[in-house]
Amino acid sequence: MLKATLLKATEAGGKILQQYFNGPFEVSSKSTLNDLVTEVDKKSEAAIISTIHEAFPDHFILSEEVGEIRKNSEVKWIIDPIDGTVNFANGIPLCCVSIGVEKDGEMVLGAVYNPFMNELFIAEKGKGATLNDKPIKVSSNTNIARSCLVTGFAYKWEDSVNSPLAVFERVIKQGLPIRRLGSAAIDLCWVACGRFDGFYEHALHAWDAAAGYLIVEEAGGKVTDFNGGKYSPYQQTILATNGHIHEPLANLVNGK
Ligand code: IPD
Ligand code: CA
Ligand code: CA
């Protein structure tokens, strides 16, 4: 029932993205001028939440635009109604709906759906990950020097040791191919299905990675924070790889 509702909610959100793609729709700014929210984010979110609440009126919701809808429940739905909003607002079809389901503090289900590529990624704790119903696996590449990487940048620049620019500089100075797609959830799924060997980002929110990190783990990959500690979507840093290049990528990120 949880999984069926997850699929229904993901599809409901995805339909809205398709319906409004290329506009017109209203766009406004949030934390910075270019941290955008469109009316489509809100429509997608409303469709997702009403689908969940129809089946489970008492479940806890954490969703990017409305925040927390607190219920006394062991199940929490963590929703990004459009991951890749800047792409969406510019008519770039690299964006998705991302929903993670946490039970008793553990992520048990995740779904990421990019309706423009017709790609639906699903993971169920202990049962593997799929892309359009076919099992997926991370890449088998063991050589960081031959890796294809992906990263993302937050809307707000924060200078620090091992800042996004410092790490990016180290990566490109090594001649490593690195991409920036603009959707952390898609970045994670593309690690999970072997298109990328590794992904790192400095400052994500729970809704960006809740589904994607489970999808990477269930596809055989490794996900930690920058220190190599157990990953929690409630802290900011993320390092997700095929497992083989985890340590060398962590060293690059941490300047070691
Ligand atoms: C953003 C995307 C992007 C990442 C940002 C996120 P949004 O989410 O995932 O790839 O670099 O850090 O905030 O705003 O499109 O939902
Ligand atoms: Ca997001
Ligand atoms: Ca979003």
Tab-separated table of C-alpha atoms and ligand atoms in Angstrom:
chain	number	residue	atom	x	y	z
A	1	MET	CA	0.000	0.000	0.000
A	2	LEU	CA	2.868	2.418	0.843
A	3	LYS	CA	4.585	1.623	-2.456
A	4	ALA	CA	1.375	1.851	-4.492
A	5	THR	CA	0.659	5.275	-2.987
A	6	LEU	CA	4.252	6.373	-3.611
A	7	LEU	CA	3.885	5.466	-7.293
A	8	LYS	CA	0.519	7.175	-7.560
A	9	ALA	CA	1.816	10.358	-5.921
A	10	THR	CA	4.971	10.423	-8.063
A	11	GLU	CA	2.900	10.003	-11.215
A	12	ALA	CA	0.472	12.735	-10.137
A	13	GLY	CA	3.358	15.177	-9.693
A	14	GLY	CA	4.992	14.125	-12.968
A	15	LYS	CA	1.778	14.734	-14.915
A	16	ILE	CA	1.668	18.314	-13.660
A	17	LEU	CA	5.287	18.907	-14.730
A	18	GLN	CA	4.443	17.666	-18.222
A	19	GLN	CA	1.234	19.642	-18.431
A	20	TYR	CA	2.894	23.001	-17.621
A	21	PHE	CA	6.316	22.524	-19.242
A	22	ASN	CA	7.234	25.561	-21.402
A	23	GLY	CA	4.667	27.652	-19.557
A	24	PRO	CA	3.308	30.124	-19.149
A	25	PHE	CA	3.568	29.969	-15.348
A	26	GLU	CA	4.409	32.357	-12.538
A	27	VAL	CA	7.959	32.330	-11.182
A	28	SER	CA	9.180	33.945	-7.971
A	29	SER	CA	12.343	34.043	-5.881
A	30	LYS	CA	12.944	32.476	-2.471
A	31	SER	CA	16.199	32.645	-0.467
A	32	THR	CA	18.101	34.382	-3.297
A	33	LEU	CA	17.122	35.975	-6.623
A	34	ASN	CA	17.798	32.735	-8.487
A	35	ASP	CA	16.437	30.283	-5.929
A	36	LEU	CA	13.172	29.916	-7.798
A	37	VAL	CA	9.727	28.572	-7.124
A	38	THR	CA	7.123	28.358	-9.875
A	39	GLU	CA	3.399	27.907	-9.535
A	40	VAL	CA	4.035	24.436	-11.016
A	41	ASP	CA	6.151	23.441	-7.976
A	42	LYS	CA	3.128	24.312	-5.840
A	43	LYS	CA	0.648	22.510	-8.110
A	44	SER	CA	2.830	19.397	-8.213
A	45	GLU	CA	3.240	19.511	-4.441
A	46	ALA	CA	-0.522	19.861	-3.882
A	47	ALA	CA	-1.250	16.885	-6.171
A	48	ILE	CA	1.377	14.739	-4.417
A	49	ILE	CA	0.226	15.607	-0.914
A	50	SER	CA	-3.459	15.119	-1.667
A	51	THR	CA	-2.685	11.672	-3.164
A	52	ILE	CA	-0.766	10.710	-0.007
A	53	HIS	CA	-3.378	12.116	2.342
A	54	GLU	CA	-6.177	10.336	0.506
A	55	ALA	CA	-4.544	7.011	1.411
A	56	PHE	CA	-2.825	8.019	4.663
A	57	PRO	CA	-4.412	11.085	6.281
A	58	ASP	CA	-2.265	10.646	9.407
A	59	HIS	CA	1.186	10.493	7.853
A	60	PHE	CA	3.861	13.129	8.502
A	61	ILE	CA	4.833	15.227	5.461
A	62	LEU	CA	8.025	17.202	4.890
A	63	SER	CA	7.798	18.997	1.569
A	64	GLU	CA	9.978	21.735	0.112
A	65	GLU	CA	7.390	24.452	-0.462
A	66	VAL	CA	4.892	23.882	2.373
A	67	GLY	CA	7.409	22.669	4.959
A	68	GLU	CA	6.260	20.254	7.641
A	69	ILE	CA	2.747	18.948	8.068
A	70	ARG	CA	3.281	17.324	11.447
A	71	LYS	CA	1.310	14.268	12.384
A	72	ASN	CA	2.050	11.798	15.096
A	73	SER	CA	3.094	9.049	12.697
A	74	GLU	CA	6.015	6.667	12.300
A	75	VAL	CA	5.882	7.310	8.530
A	76	LYS	CA	7.255	10.506	7.020
A	77	TRP	CA	7.040	11.455	3.336
A	78	ILE	CA	9.898	13.681	2.150
A	79	ILE	CA	8.902	15.477	-1.036
A	80	ASP	CA	10.612	17.598	-3.667
A	81	PRO	CA	7.762	18.481	-6.056
A	82	ILE	CA	10.241	19.631	-8.723
A	83	ASP	CA	13.920	18.930	-8.275
A	84	GLY	CA	15.626	21.063	-10.877
A	85	THR	CA	13.297	24.051	-10.706
A	86	VAL	CA	15.743	26.359	-12.510
A	87	ASN	CA	15.892	23.834	-15.357
A	88	PHE	CA	12.099	23.588	-15.394
A	89	ALA	CA	11.683	27.372	-15.413
A	90	ASN	CA	14.037	27.588	-18.410
A	91	GLY	CA	12.416	24.785	-20.395
A	92	ILE	CA	15.333	22.389	-19.773
A	93	PRO	CA	13.875	18.873	-19.467
A	94	LEU	CA	16.246	17.744	-16.696
A	95	CYS	CA	13.968	17.858	-13.705
A	96	CYS	CA	11.917	15.406	-11.718
A	97	VAL	CA	9.617	14.600	-8.848
A	98	SER	CA	11.432	13.079	-5.880
A	99	ILE	CA	9.740	11.368	-2.936
A	100	GLY	CA	11.351	9.424	-0.097
A	101	VAL	CA	9.420	7.485	2.527
A	102	GLU	CA	10.933	7.173	5.971
A	103	LYS	CA	9.605	4.676	8.517
A	104	ASP	CA	10.750	4.718	12.133
A	105	GLY	CA	13.622	7.007	11.109
A	106	GLU	CA	14.860	4.770	8.279
A	107	MET	CA	14.404	5.459	4.556
A	108	VAL	CA	12.437	2.486	3.231
A	109	LEU	CA	11.207	3.645	-0.188
A	110	GLY	CA	12.273	6.196	-2.769
A	111	ALA	CA	10.997	7.254	-6.180
A	112	VAL	CA	12.434	9.746	-8.658
A	113	TYR	CA	10.526	10.405	-11.871
A	114	ASN	CA	11.726	12.473	-14.803
A	115	PRO	CA	8.645	12.558	-17.054
A	116	PHE	CA	10.559	14.211	-19.910
A	117	MET	CA	12.844	11.202	-20.331
A	118	ASN	CA	10.153	8.799	-19.189
A	119	GLU	CA	12.505	7.531	-16.459
A	120	LEU	CA	11.121	6.250	-13.180
A	121	PHE	CA	13.667	5.151	-10.575
A	122	ILE	CA	12.439	3.238	-7.541
A	123	ALA	CA	14.180	1.705	-4.546
A	124	GLU	CA	12.864	-0.361	-1.714
A	125	LYS	CA	15.093	-0.943	1.322
A	126	GLY	CA	16.704	-4.387	1.030
A	127	LYS	CA	15.028	-5.128	-2.313
A	128	GLY	CA	17.200	-3.280	-4.838
A	129	ALA	CA	16.625	-0.430	-7.232
A	130	THR	CA	15.001	-0.263	-10.651
A	131	LEU	CA	14.742	2.036	-13.647
A	132	ASN	CA	11.402	1.528	-15.398
A	133	ASP	CA	11.029	-1.830	-13.595
A	134	LYS	CA	14.446	-3.164	-14.649
A	135	PRO	CA	17.075	-3.730	-11.927
A	136	ILE	CA	19.940	-1.222	-11.980
A	137	LYS	CA	23.503	-1.332	-10.687
A	138	VAL	CA	26.227	1.229	-10.115
A	139	SER	CA	29.238	1.226	-12.469
A	140	SER	CA	32.106	-1.207	-11.951
A	141	ASN	CA	34.858	1.335	-12.632
A	142	THR	CA	37.576	1.153	-9.964
A	143	ASN	CA	39.807	3.935	-11.267
A	144	ILE	CA	39.156	7.509	-10.113
A	145	ALA	CA	41.355	8.753	-12.978
A	146	ARG	CA	38.838	7.307	-15.450
A	147	SER	CA	35.723	8.433	-13.607
A	148	CYS	CA	32.884	10.584	-14.871
A	149	LEU	CA	31.601	12.768	-12.046
A	150	VAL	CA	28.701	15.093	-11.358
A	151	THR	CA	28.157	17.846	-8.817
A	152	GLY	CA	25.830	20.720	-8.046
A	153	PHE	CA	26.118	24.177	-6.516
A	154	ALA	CA	23.885	25.818	-3.937
A	155	TYR	CA	22.104	29.092	-4.755
A	156	LYS	CA	24.120	30.952	-2.152
A	157	TRP	CA	27.921	31.180	-2.152
A	158	GLU	CA	29.589	30.363	1.146
A	159	ASP	CA	33.363	30.645	1.220
A	160	SER	CA	35.102	27.961	3.232
A	161	VAL	CA	38.025	25.561	3.206
A	162	ASN	CA	37.199	22.934	0.543
A	163	SER	CA	34.504	25.221	-0.867
A	164	PRO	CA	32.601	24.160	-3.999
A	165	LEU	CA	35.044	26.153	-6.159
A	166	ALA	CA	38.142	24.737	-4.435
A	167	VAL	CA	36.920	21.165	-4.938
A	168	PHE	CA	35.825	21.861	-8.513
A	169	GLU	CA	39.279	23.314	-9.226
A	170	ARG	CA	40.986	20.185	-7.890
A	171	VAL	CA	38.731	17.946	-9.978
A	172	ILE	CA	39.233	19.808	-13.249
A	173	LYS	CA	42.981	20.194	-12.634
A	174	GLN	CA	43.113	16.394	-12.584
A	175	GLY	CA	41.451	16.419	-15.997
A	176	LEU	CA	38.401	14.554	-14.736
A	177	PRO	CA	35.143	14.939	-16.641
A	178	ILE	CA	32.564	16.511	-14.335
A	179	ARG	CA	28.982	17.488	-15.159
A	180	ARG	CA	26.414	19.805	-13.519
A	181	LEU	CA	22.892	18.709	-14.403
A	182	GLY	CA	20.935	20.947	-12.006
A	183	SER	CA	18.968	18.234	-10.213
A	184	ALA	CA	20.539	16.436	-7.274
A	185	ALA	CA	17.897	13.701	-7.408
A	186	ILE	CA	18.732	12.957	-11.055
A	187	ASP	CA	22.470	13.145	-10.278
A	188	LEU	CA	21.986	10.430	-7.647
A	189	CYS	CA	19.858	8.232	-9.917
A	190	TRP	CA	22.436	8.511	-12.690
A	191	VAL	CA	25.091	7.280	-10.251
A	192	ALA	CA	22.736	4.435	-9.351
A	193	CYS	CA	22.356	3.309	-12.976
A	194	GLY	CA	26.061	3.644	-13.776
A	195	ARG	CA	26.028	6.770	-15.974
A	196	PHE	CA	28.193	8.539	-13.403
A	197	ASP	CA	30.800	6.992	-11.095
A	198	GLY	CA	30.381	9.597	-8.380
A	199	PHE	CA	28.480	12.658	-7.171
A	200	TYR	CA	29.212	15.156	-4.424
A	201	GLU	CA	27.475	18.312	-3.271
A	202	HIS	CA	28.129	20.676	-0.366
A	203	ALA	CA	24.689	21.839	0.747
A	204	LEU	CA	21.577	19.809	0.051
A	205	HIS	CA	18.227	19.690	1.805
A	206	ALA	CA	16.498	16.495	2.934
A	207	TRP	CA	14.028	16.627	0.010
A	208	ASP	CA	16.824	16.811	-2.609
A	209	ALA	CA	18.395	13.500	-1.606
A	210	ALA	CA	15.900	11.456	0.469
A	211	ALA	CA	14.837	9.223	-2.430
A	212	GLY	CA	18.051	9.375	-4.463
A	213	TYR	CA	20.397	8.214	-1.739
A	214	LEU	CA	18.344	5.072	-1.099
A	215	ILE	CA	18.306	4.427	-4.868
A	216	VAL	CA	22.139	4.616	-4.966
A	217	GLU	CA	22.514	2.331	-1.933
A	218	GLU	CA	20.050	-0.197	-3.283
A	219	ALA	CA	21.878	-0.182	-6.635
A	220	GLY	CA	25.017	-1.282	-4.783
A	221	GLY	CA	26.617	2.140	-4.323
A	222	LYS	CA	27.927	3.939	-1.268
A	223	VAL	CA	26.572	7.181	0.215
A	224	THR	CA	28.200	9.099	3.070
A	225	ASP	CA	28.719	12.642	4.247
A	226	PHE	CA	31.999	14.334	3.259
A	227	ASN	CA	33.710	12.802	6.309
A	228	GLY	CA	32.824	9.273	5.266
A	229	GLY	CA	30.258	9.035	8.082
A	230	LYS	CA	26.828	7.427	7.806
A	231	TYR	CA	24.674	9.546	5.510
A	232	SER	CA	21.698	11.414	6.871
A	233	PRO	CA	19.533	13.595	4.605
A	234	TYR	CA	19.192	15.999	7.564
A	235	GLN	CA	22.758	17.247	7.191
A	236	GLN	CA	24.091	19.079	4.153
A	237	THR	CA	27.005	17.249	2.538
A	238	ILE	CA	26.746	14.191	0.308
A	239	LEU	CA	29.224	11.895	-1.391
A	240	ALA	CA	27.630	9.132	-3.477
A	241	THR	CA	29.672	6.731	-5.570
A	242	ASN	CA	29.850	3.253	-7.043
A	243	GLY	CA	31.743	2.317	-3.854
A	244	HIS	CA	35.056	1.648	-5.649
A	245	ILE	CA	36.029	5.301	-6.041
A	246	HIS	CA	34.544	6.448	-2.726
A	247	GLU	CA	37.774	6.915	-0.828
A	248	PRO	CA	39.732	8.637	-3.611
A	249	LEU	CA	36.780	10.949	-4.320
A	250	ALA	CA	36.476	11.722	-0.582
A	251	ASN	CA	40.176	12.606	-0.580
A	252	LEU	CA	39.707	14.958	-3.541
A	253	VAL	CA	36.708	16.622	-1.880
A	254	ASN	CA	38.563	16.996	1.427
A	255	GLY	CA	41.844	18.128	-0.188
A	256	LYS	CA	43.866	15.186	1.115
B	1	IPD	C1	18.347	22.098	-6.382
B	1	IPD	C2	18.872	21.054	-7.320
B	1	IPD	C3	20.311	21.363	-7.701
B	1	IPD	C4	21.200	21.511	-6.495
B	1	IPD	C5	20.625	22.525	-5.520
B	1	IPD	C6	19.197	22.160	-5.148
B	1	IPD	P1	15.691	22.642	-6.517
B	1	IPD	O1	16.995	21.797	-5.981
B	1	IPD	O2	18.833	19.772	-6.746
B	1	IPD	O3	20.876	20.345	-8.502
B	1	IPD	O4	22.473	21.889	-6.920
B	1	IPD	O5	21.461	22.506	-4.380
B	1	IPD	O6	18.678	23.127	-4.274
B	1	IPD	O7	15.815	24.026	-5.966
B	1	IPD	O8	15.739	22.607	-7.999
B	1	IPD	O9	14.582	21.867	-5.929
B	2	CA	CA	15.620	20.156	-4.823
B	3	CA	CA	12.400	21.766	-5.588
